């Protein structure tokens, strides 16, 4: 069992946990992920590591409530325990002194970008960060990102903070003015795809894929992605890949494998997808 | 032979195993074979003629004294019988269920030359279940010897090594990547063939030997082999199995609805997707499923698909005669209503605009000359293809070794397929104090062979550490 030491609500439906897992914290590196299971009936879900503290023995995860599992996860409080918490899984980010690196985080994707950007900065890179969200109140970790970035740009879809538009729009402007040696982009699939479309092929653009997984150790192949026309397993070969070589249509298609079942599980849970959330209230009272 | 001692009449056939009715069991996940009663077990045991050479023992990869335990059963000394088995095999309830006895002990049985062999597997299962039902704790007293061994992987091989070394007084720690111990016994073999409660009980018995089993511990990520040695383990045994699923590299293989058998079975067995939405892991089979392959994993997948409500088809490129699955599993699959398409192999999987599987196109084959494996080689018949509409395709064409440990252990030698190179007798690898066995060395094989390797390695580790 793994104790949740701290819970923070960063934005509506976006929550942060610090989980006590000293062995994991000792080995975790930027770019890697964990798999957790809330309880005996739970599914195994992968979440990219947002931060780690080797001294305190903690792993920080940030998640958005988008389905039944993340909904239930959001009802847990500091002092509660997770049944299973396994990792660090996947390959770590490639960190070198590239020169100037643009680090892009969209939505909850800002979280996994943070430790990568920090490591890139520590390796001597000039880090230009772009973070974005639909609205200002959905934007997370602006301050954390500004600490580790030489320059921080903000974009929101509705213009409620920073530039109105997408992170890819901001990137395009930067590319017009500044020499960029490498790009890393993590966020919703359409965002990562858009970023790859606007970047020239000669600038390596790394993305972090988060497909459906079960074991996370290369055993099941659920997380198949196609990179450079070859099938790869995101859990052991990734999760980071060269975004210019990713078959994005396949990524989007495979994400819908269990769309019907996910909806079914959620409607059981959220009572017909309504906003009543009666079942959640019951859970809180429990 | 004197006149007054009449020659005992041999009962030609095994006493039948009671089974759940096929038409009922293909709708549930309860165990198919129900096990012998005490009386039937005693009668079956009395079929053994206690021949001079005991060829059955040679047929057992772990060398159980089969005639001795069978004799005890015939004398109703069930406790004696199970202890006799446990001298060599600490997972008898599992082996009694999943070993391919027809190609091992029972294939050598003297009675079996003219009649059906003694049902050794069923008898092994019977005494193991009998012991569990009695709630006997037969854990022996163990004197710790102060030496530490790390075991990577809690499948049949690792558990056997753990039990053998635990009995010898070693302080054993088993590292398991998943959240439940048991490896393929838990994620791979379905409930209806090997109830998970049985596996849990056998593992509990191993824990009682002082073996510490740590789940959620991915060696290669959390610790490397080198780090385990640095942390004070005197030896390491790697039994990480064949956990890397193979695909065919045919068009359409990444469509939604194409699973590796590992994924399909793991969702069901480990994650209990058949209980969705009470358990949150989903699974989808649709109306018709094609399973590619002819081994035990293919049978398990096809029978699981059936139980989830689909029409189930096995597609195999050779014929029934060459199928590597246990006879009993093939028979059970047929009884339950799995369809078998022989001499065919998929060349393409087709899907709709949503990317979901709609059909599978297969090439027809004929059998040619025998290949290196001694089986007749399938040869494609030019121009002969056919299409079957299906919603799901399950690839059960084999698994490779899991790469996580070799990837992070530079001094560990592997072959071109990624299998760890280990001595066939001792399991010794290219690294001092590091041993390996089971599927990660041999490629995907059987539970009992993995156990045999685990046992041999335990003896070798004991020799090494006694120095």
PDB file of N, CA and C in Angstrom, chain A residues 185-251:
ATOM      1  N   UNK A 185       7.312  18.207 -26.510  1.00  0.00           N
ATOM      2  CA  UNK A 185       5.902  18.593 -26.379  1.00  0.00           C
ATOM      3  C   UNK A 185       5.106  17.474 -25.740  1.00  0.00           C
ATOM      4  N   UNK A 186       4.397  17.800 -24.656  1.00  0.00           N
ATOM      5  CA  UNK A 186       3.548  16.804 -24.004  1.00  0.00           C
ATOM      6  C   UNK A 186       2.188  17.421 -23.711  1.00  0.00           C
ATOM      7  N   UNK A 187       1.167  16.709 -24.102  1.00  0.00           N
ATOM      8  CA  UNK A 187      -0.187  17.201 -23.866  1.00  0.00           C
ATOM      9  C   UNK A 187      -1.176  16.339 -24.605  1.00  0.00           C
ATOM     10  N   UNK A 188      -2.380  16.855 -24.843  1.00  0.00           N
ATOM     11  CA  UNK A 188      -3.369  16.079 -25.591  1.00  0.00           C
ATOM     12  C   UNK A 188      -2.828  15.745 -26.992  1.00  0.00           C
ATOM     13  N   UNK A 189      -3.271  14.621 -27.534  1.00  0.00           N
ATOM     14  CA  UNK A 189      -2.767  14.164 -28.829  1.00  0.00           C
ATOM     15  C   UNK A 189      -2.908  15.230 -29.924  1.00  0.00           C
ATOM     16  N   UNK A 190      -4.065  15.898 -30.062  1.00  0.00           N
ATOM     17  CA  UNK A 190      -4.157  16.909 -31.127  1.00  0.00           C
ATOM     18  C   UNK A 190      -3.117  18.023 -30.967  1.00  0.00           C
ATOM     19  N   UNK A 191      -2.805  18.376 -29.723  1.00  0.00           N
ATOM     20  CA  UNK A 191      -1.795  19.403 -29.490  1.00  0.00           C
ATOM     21  C   UNK A 191      -0.417  18.924 -29.947  1.00  0.00           C
ATOM     22  N   UNK A 192      -0.056  17.701 -29.561  1.00  0.00           N
ATOM     23  CA  UNK A 192       1.275  17.195 -29.931  1.00  0.00           C
ATOM     24  C   UNK A 192       1.377  17.058 -31.451  1.00  0.00           C
ATOM     25  N   UNK A 193       0.292  16.613 -32.056  1.00  0.00           N
ATOM     26  CA  UNK A 193       0.283  16.465 -33.510  1.00  0.00           C
ATOM     27  C   UNK A 193       0.448  17.840 -34.183  1.00  0.00           C
ATOM     28  N   UNK A 194      -0.267  18.848 -33.652  1.00  0.00           N
ATOM     29  CA  UNK A 194      -0.188  20.199 -34.223  1.00  0.00           C
ATOM     30  C   UNK A 194       1.227  20.748 -34.093  1.00  0.00           C
ATOM     31  N   UNK A 195       1.850  20.498 -32.949  1.00  0.00           N
ATOM     32  CA  UNK A 195       3.227  20.965 -32.745  1.00  0.00           C
ATOM     33  C   UNK A 195       4.155  20.333 -33.786  1.00  0.00           C
ATOM     34  N   UNK A 196       3.990  19.024 -33.994  1.00  0.00           N
ATOM     35  CA  UNK A 196       4.851  18.340 -34.966  1.00  0.00           C
ATOM     36  C   UNK A 196       4.636  18.873 -36.374  1.00  0.00           C
ATOM     37  N   UNK A 197       3.397  19.309 -36.655  1.00  0.00           N
ATOM     38  CA  UNK A 197       3.111  19.826 -38.004  1.00  0.00           C
ATOM     39  C   UNK A 197       3.821  21.157 -38.259  1.00  0.00           C
ATOM     40  N   UNK A 198       3.938  21.986 -37.210  1.00  0.00           N
ATOM     41  CA  UNK A 198       4.534  23.316 -37.446  1.00  0.00           C
ATOM     42  C   UNK A 198       6.055  23.317 -37.292  1.00  0.00           C
ATOM     43  N   UNK A 199       6.630  22.220 -36.783  1.00  0.00           N
ATOM     44  CA  UNK A 199       8.088  22.247 -36.618  1.00  0.00           C
ATOM     45  C   UNK A 199       8.772  21.636 -37.833  1.00  0.00           C
ATOM     46  N   UNK A 200       9.877  22.240 -38.269  1.00  0.00           N
ATOM     47  CA  UNK A 200      10.603  21.664 -39.399  1.00  0.00           C
ATOM     48  C   UNK A 200      11.164  20.298 -39.029  1.00  0.00           C
ATOM     49  N   UNK A 201      11.262  19.419 -40.026  1.00  0.00           N
ATOM     50  CA  UNK A 201      11.724  18.039 -39.800  1.00  0.00           C
ATOM     51  C   UNK A 201      13.121  17.995 -39.179  1.00  0.00           C
ATOM     52  N   UNK A 202      13.941  19.024 -39.434  1.00  0.00           N
ATOM     53  CA  UNK A 202      15.312  18.956 -38.940  1.00  0.00           C
ATOM     54  C   UNK A 202      15.451  19.369 -37.473  1.00  0.00           C
ATOM     55  N   UNK A 203      14.361  19.795 -36.848  1.00  0.00           N
ATOM     56  CA  UNK A 203      14.418  20.022 -35.398  1.00  0.00           C
ATOM     57  C   UNK A 203      13.736  18.830 -34.727  1.00  0.00           C
ATOM     58  N   UNK A 204      14.507  18.026 -33.997  1.00  0.00           N
ATOM     59  CA  UNK A 204      13.930  16.867 -33.328  1.00  0.00           C
ATOM     60  C   UNK A 204      12.841  17.324 -32.365  1.00  0.00           C
ATOM     61  N   UNK A 205      11.668  16.748 -32.531  1.00  0.00           N
ATOM     62  CA  UNK A 205      10.523  17.130 -31.705  1.00  0.00           C
ATOM     63  C   UNK A 205      10.027  15.898 -30.973  1.00  0.00           C
ATOM     64  N   UNK A 206      10.357  15.815 -29.685  1.00  0.00           N
ATOM     65  CA  UNK A 206       9.982  14.635 -28.910  1.00  0.00           C
ATOM     66  C   UNK A 206       8.594  14.814 -28.305  1.00  0.00           C
ATOM     67  N   UNK A 207       7.818  13.736 -28.350  1.00  0.00           N
ATOM     68  CA  UNK A 207       6.490  13.759 -27.738  1.00  0.00           C
ATOM     69  C   UNK A 207       6.401  12.577 -26.775  1.00  0.00           C
ATOM     70  N   UNK A 208       5.519  12.661 -25.796  1.00  0.00           N
ATOM     71  CA  UNK A 208       5.345  11.566 -24.849  1.00  0.00           C
ATOM     72  C   UNK A 208       3.958  10.975 -25.055  1.00  0.00           C
ATOM     73  N   UNK A 209       3.910   9.711 -25.477  1.00  0.00           N
ATOM     74  CA  UNK A 209       2.622   9.087 -25.784  1.00  0.00           C
ATOM     75  C   UNK A 209       2.078   8.351 -24.561  1.00  0.00           C
ATOM     76  N   UNK A 210       0.783   8.388 -24.434  1.00  0.00           N
ATOM     77  CA  UNK A 210       0.138   7.776 -23.268  1.00  0.00           C
ATOM     78  C   UNK A 210      -1.010   6.866 -23.728  1.00  0.00           C
ATOM     79  N   UNK A 211      -0.676   5.817 -24.487  1.00  0.00           N
ATOM     80  CA  UNK A 211      -1.742   4.946 -24.991  1.00  0.00           C
ATOM     81  C   UNK A 211      -2.299   4.048 -23.894  1.00  0.00           C
ATOM     82  N   UNK A 212      -3.310   3.275 -24.246  1.00  0.00           N
ATOM     83  CA  UNK A 212      -3.893   2.310 -23.303  1.00  0.00           C
ATOM     84  C   UNK A 212      -2.820   1.279 -22.949  1.00  0.00           C
ATOM     85  N   UNK A 213      -2.699   0.994 -21.660  1.00  0.00           N
ATOM     86  CA  UNK A 213      -1.711   0.004 -21.209  1.00  0.00           C
ATOM     87  C   UNK A 213      -2.358  -0.927 -20.202  1.00  0.00           C
ATOM     88  N   UNK A 214      -1.752  -2.083 -20.010  1.00  0.00           N
ATOM     89  CA  UNK A 214      -2.202  -2.957 -18.918  1.00  0.00           C
ATOM     90  C   UNK A 214      -1.039  -3.155 -17.930  1.00  0.00           C
ATOM     91  N   UNK A 215      -0.004  -3.870 -18.367  1.00  0.00           N
ATOM     92  CA  UNK A 215       1.064  -4.161 -17.389  1.00  0.00           C
ATOM     93  C   UNK A 215       2.148  -3.087 -17.355  1.00  0.00           C
ATOM     94  N   UNK A 216       2.445  -2.476 -18.505  1.00  0.00           N
ATOM     95  CA  UNK A 216       3.463  -1.421 -18.526  1.00  0.00           C
ATOM     96  C   UNK A 216       4.889  -1.931 -18.534  1.00  0.00           C
ATOM     97  N   UNK A 217       5.075  -3.249 -18.739  1.00  0.00           N
ATOM     98  CA  UNK A 217       6.428  -3.808 -18.734  1.00  0.00           C
ATOM     99  C   UNK A 217       6.739  -4.565 -20.023  1.00  0.00           C
ATOM    100  N   UNK A 218       5.960  -4.308 -21.075  1.00  0.00           N
ATOM    101  CA  UNK A 218       6.243  -4.938 -22.368  1.00  0.00           C
ATOM    102  C   UNK A 218       5.589  -6.280 -22.559  1.00  0.00           C
ATOM    103  N   UNK A 219       4.683  -6.631 -21.656  1.00  0.00           N
ATOM    104  CA  UNK A 219       4.141  -7.972 -21.678  1.00  0.00           C
ATOM    105  C   UNK A 219       2.880  -8.123 -22.527  1.00  0.00           C
ATOM    106  N   UNK A 220       2.122  -7.048 -22.706  1.00  0.00           N
ATOM    107  CA  UNK A 220       0.812  -7.253 -23.332  1.00  0.00           C
ATOM    108  C   UNK A 220       0.675  -6.647 -24.718  1.00  0.00           C
ATOM    109  N   UNK A 221       1.426  -5.605 -25.015  1.00  0.00           N
ATOM    110  CA  UNK A 221       1.342  -5.041 -26.359  1.00  0.00           C
ATOM    111  C   UNK A 221       0.112  -4.190 -26.611  1.00  0.00           C
ATOM    112  N   UNK A 222      -0.655  -3.864 -25.571  1.00  0.00           N
ATOM    113  CA  UNK A 222      -1.827  -2.999 -25.753  1.00  0.00           C
ATOM    114  C   UNK A 222      -1.400  -1.609 -26.225  1.00  0.00           C
ATOM    115  N   UNK A 223      -0.196  -1.199 -25.841  1.00  0.00           N
ATOM    116  CA  UNK A 223       0.251   0.176 -26.081  1.00  0.00           C
ATOM    117  C   UNK A 223       0.973   0.316 -27.412  1.00  0.00           C
ATOM    118  N   UNK A 224       0.633  -0.543 -28.390  1.00  0.00           N
ATOM    119  CA  UNK A 224       1.323  -0.492 -29.684  1.00  0.00           C
ATOM    120  C   UNK A 224       1.151   0.871 -30.340  1.00  0.00           C
ATOM    121  N   UNK A 225       2.265   1.415 -30.793  1.00  0.00           N
ATOM    122  CA  UNK A 225       2.249   2.645 -31.578  1.00  0.00           C
ATOM    123  C   UNK A 225       3.114   2.375 -32.806  1.00  0.00           C
ATOM    124  N   UNK A 226       2.954   3.216 -33.821  1.00  0.00           N
ATOM    125  CA  UNK A 226       3.767   3.030 -35.016  1.00  0.00           C
ATOM    126  C   UNK A 226       4.682   4.233 -35.155  1.00  0.00           C
ATOM    127  N   UNK A 227       5.974   3.986 -35.125  1.00  0.00           N
ATOM    128  CA  UNK A 227       6.952   5.061 -35.236  1.00  0.00           C
ATOM    129  C   UNK A 227       7.920   4.674 -36.349  1.00  0.00           C
ATOM    130  N   UNK A 228       8.090   5.581 -37.299  1.00  0.00           N
ATOM    131  CA  UNK A 228       8.962   5.298 -38.439  1.00  0.00           C
ATOM    132  C   UNK A 228       8.529   3.998 -39.124  1.00  0.00           C
ATOM    133  N   UNK A 229       7.211   3.811 -39.216  1.00  0.00           N
ATOM    134  CA  UNK A 229       6.575   2.654 -39.877  1.00  0.00           C
ATOM    135  C   UNK A 229       6.841   1.322 -39.167  1.00  0.00           C
ATOM    136  N   UNK A 230       7.362   1.393 -37.956  1.00  0.00           N
ATOM    137  CA  UNK A 230       7.569   0.157 -37.194  1.00  0.00           C
ATOM    138  C   UNK A 230       6.688   0.170 -35.952  1.00  0.00           C
ATOM    139  N   UNK A 231       6.175  -1.015 -35.589  1.00  0.00           N
ATOM    140  CA  UNK A 231       5.378  -1.115 -34.371  1.00  0.00           C
ATOM    141  C   UNK A 231       6.299  -1.103 -33.164  1.00  0.00           C
ATOM    142  N   UNK A 232       6.005  -0.228 -32.218  1.00  0.00           N
ATOM    143  CA  UNK A 232       6.783  -0.162 -30.976  1.00  0.00           C
ATOM    144  C   UNK A 232       5.819  -0.248 -29.795  1.00  0.00           C
ATOM    145  N   UNK A 233       6.344  -0.654 -28.648  1.00  0.00           N
ATOM    146  CA  UNK A 233       5.537  -0.674 -27.430  1.00  0.00           C
ATOM    147  C   UNK A 233       5.883   0.595 -26.639  1.00  0.00           C
ATOM    148  N   UNK A 234       4.891   1.459 -26.430  1.00  0.00           N
ATOM    149  CA  UNK A 234       5.152   2.729 -25.747  1.00  0.00           C
ATOM    150  C   UNK A 234       5.691   2.500 -24.333  1.00  0.00           C
ATOM    151  N   UNK A 235       5.287   1.411 -23.684  1.00  0.00           N
ATOM    152  CA  UNK A 235       5.668   1.218 -22.279  1.00  0.00           C
ATOM    153  C   UNK A 235       7.152   0.937 -22.100  1.00  0.00           C
ATOM    154  N   UNK A 236       7.751   0.193 -23.010  1.00  0.00           N
ATOM    155  CA  UNK A 236       9.173  -0.129 -22.840  1.00  0.00           C
ATOM    156  C   UNK A 236      10.075   0.587 -23.846  1.00  0.00           C
ATOM    157  N   UNK A 237       9.564   0.854 -25.050  1.00  0.00           N
ATOM    158  CA  UNK A 237      10.369   1.572 -26.049  1.00  0.00           C
ATOM    159  C   UNK A 237      10.231   3.083 -25.875  1.00  0.00           C
ATOM    160  N   UNK A 238       9.170   3.522 -25.259  1.00  0.00           N
ATOM    161  CA  UNK A 238       8.871   4.935 -25.045  1.00  0.00           C
ATOM    162  C   UNK A 238       8.900   5.247 -23.576  1.00  0.00           C
ATOM    163  N   UNK A 239       8.070   6.169 -23.085  1.00  0.00           N
ATOM    164  CA  UNK A 239       6.918   6.742 -23.806  1.00  0.00           C
ATOM    165  C   UNK A 239       7.284   7.858 -24.788  1.00  0.00           C
ATOM    166  N   UNK A 240       8.561   8.317 -24.797  1.00  0.00           N
ATOM    167  CA  UNK A 240       8.903   9.416 -25.699  1.00  0.00           C
ATOM    168  C   UNK A 240       9.352   8.890 -27.054  1.00  0.00           C
ATOM    169  N   UNK A 241       8.863   9.544 -28.092  1.00  0.00           N
ATOM    170  CA  UNK A 241       9.245   9.185 -29.453  1.00  0.00           C
ATOM    171  C   UNK A 241       9.443  10.464 -30.255  1.00  0.00           C
ATOM    172  N   UNK A 242      10.144  10.311 -31.375  1.00  0.00           N
ATOM    173  CA  UNK A 242      10.311  11.426 -32.300  1.00  0.00           C
ATOM    174  C   UNK A 242       8.957  11.692 -32.964  1.00  0.00           C
ATOM    175  N   UNK A 243       8.365  12.816 -32.620  1.00  0.00           N
ATOM    176  CA  UNK A 243       6.996  13.116 -33.044  1.00  0.00           C
ATOM    177  C   UNK A 243       6.816  13.186 -34.547  1.00  0.00           C
ATOM    178  N   UNK A 244       7.876  13.525 -35.265  1.00  0.00           N
ATOM    179  CA  UNK A 244       7.746  13.594 -36.728  1.00  0.00           C
ATOM    180  C   UNK A 244       7.548  12.224 -37.348  1.00  0.00           C
ATOM    181  N   UNK A 245       7.898  11.181 -36.597  1.00  0.00           N
ATOM    182  CA  UNK A 245       7.822   9.824 -37.152  1.00  0.00           C
ATOM    183  C   UNK A 245       6.632   9.035 -36.615  1.00  0.00           C
ATOM    184  N   UNK A 246       5.827   9.674 -35.752  1.00  0.00           N
ATOM    185  CA  UNK A 246       4.691   8.972 -35.146  1.00  0.00           C
ATOM    186  C   UNK A 246       3.509   8.933 -36.117  1.00  0.00           C
ATOM    187  N   UNK A 247       2.870   7.772 -36.211  1.00  0.00           N
ATOM    188  CA  UNK A 247       1.629   7.658 -36.974  1.00  0.00           C
ATOM    189  C   UNK A 247       0.486   8.143 -36.073  1.00  0.00           C
ATOM    190  N   UNK A 248       0.125   9.421 -36.235  1.00  0.00           N
ATOM    191  CA  UNK A 248      -0.851  10.040 -35.333  1.00  0.00           C
ATOM    192  C   UNK A 248      -2.257   9.495 -35.523  1.00  0.00           C
ATOM    193  N   UNK A 249      -2.601   9.131 -36.758  1.00  0.00           N
ATOM    194  CA  UNK A 249      -3.949   8.583 -36.992  1.00  0.00           C
ATOM    195  C   UNK A 249      -4.142   7.329 -36.150  1.00  0.00           C
ATOM    196  N   UNK A 250      -3.088   6.496 -36.110  1.00  0.00           N
ATOM    197  CA  UNK A 250      -3.179   5.257 -35.339  1.00  0.00           C
ATOM    198  C   UNK A 250      -3.276   5.551 -33.837  1.00  0.00           C
ATOM    199  N   UNK A 251      -2.516   6.530 -33.376  1.00  0.00           N
ATOM    200  CA  UNK A 251      -2.570   6.895 -31.953  1.00  0.00           C
ATOM    201  C   UNK A 251      -4.007   7.275 -31.577  1.00  0.00           C
TER     202      UNK A 251
END
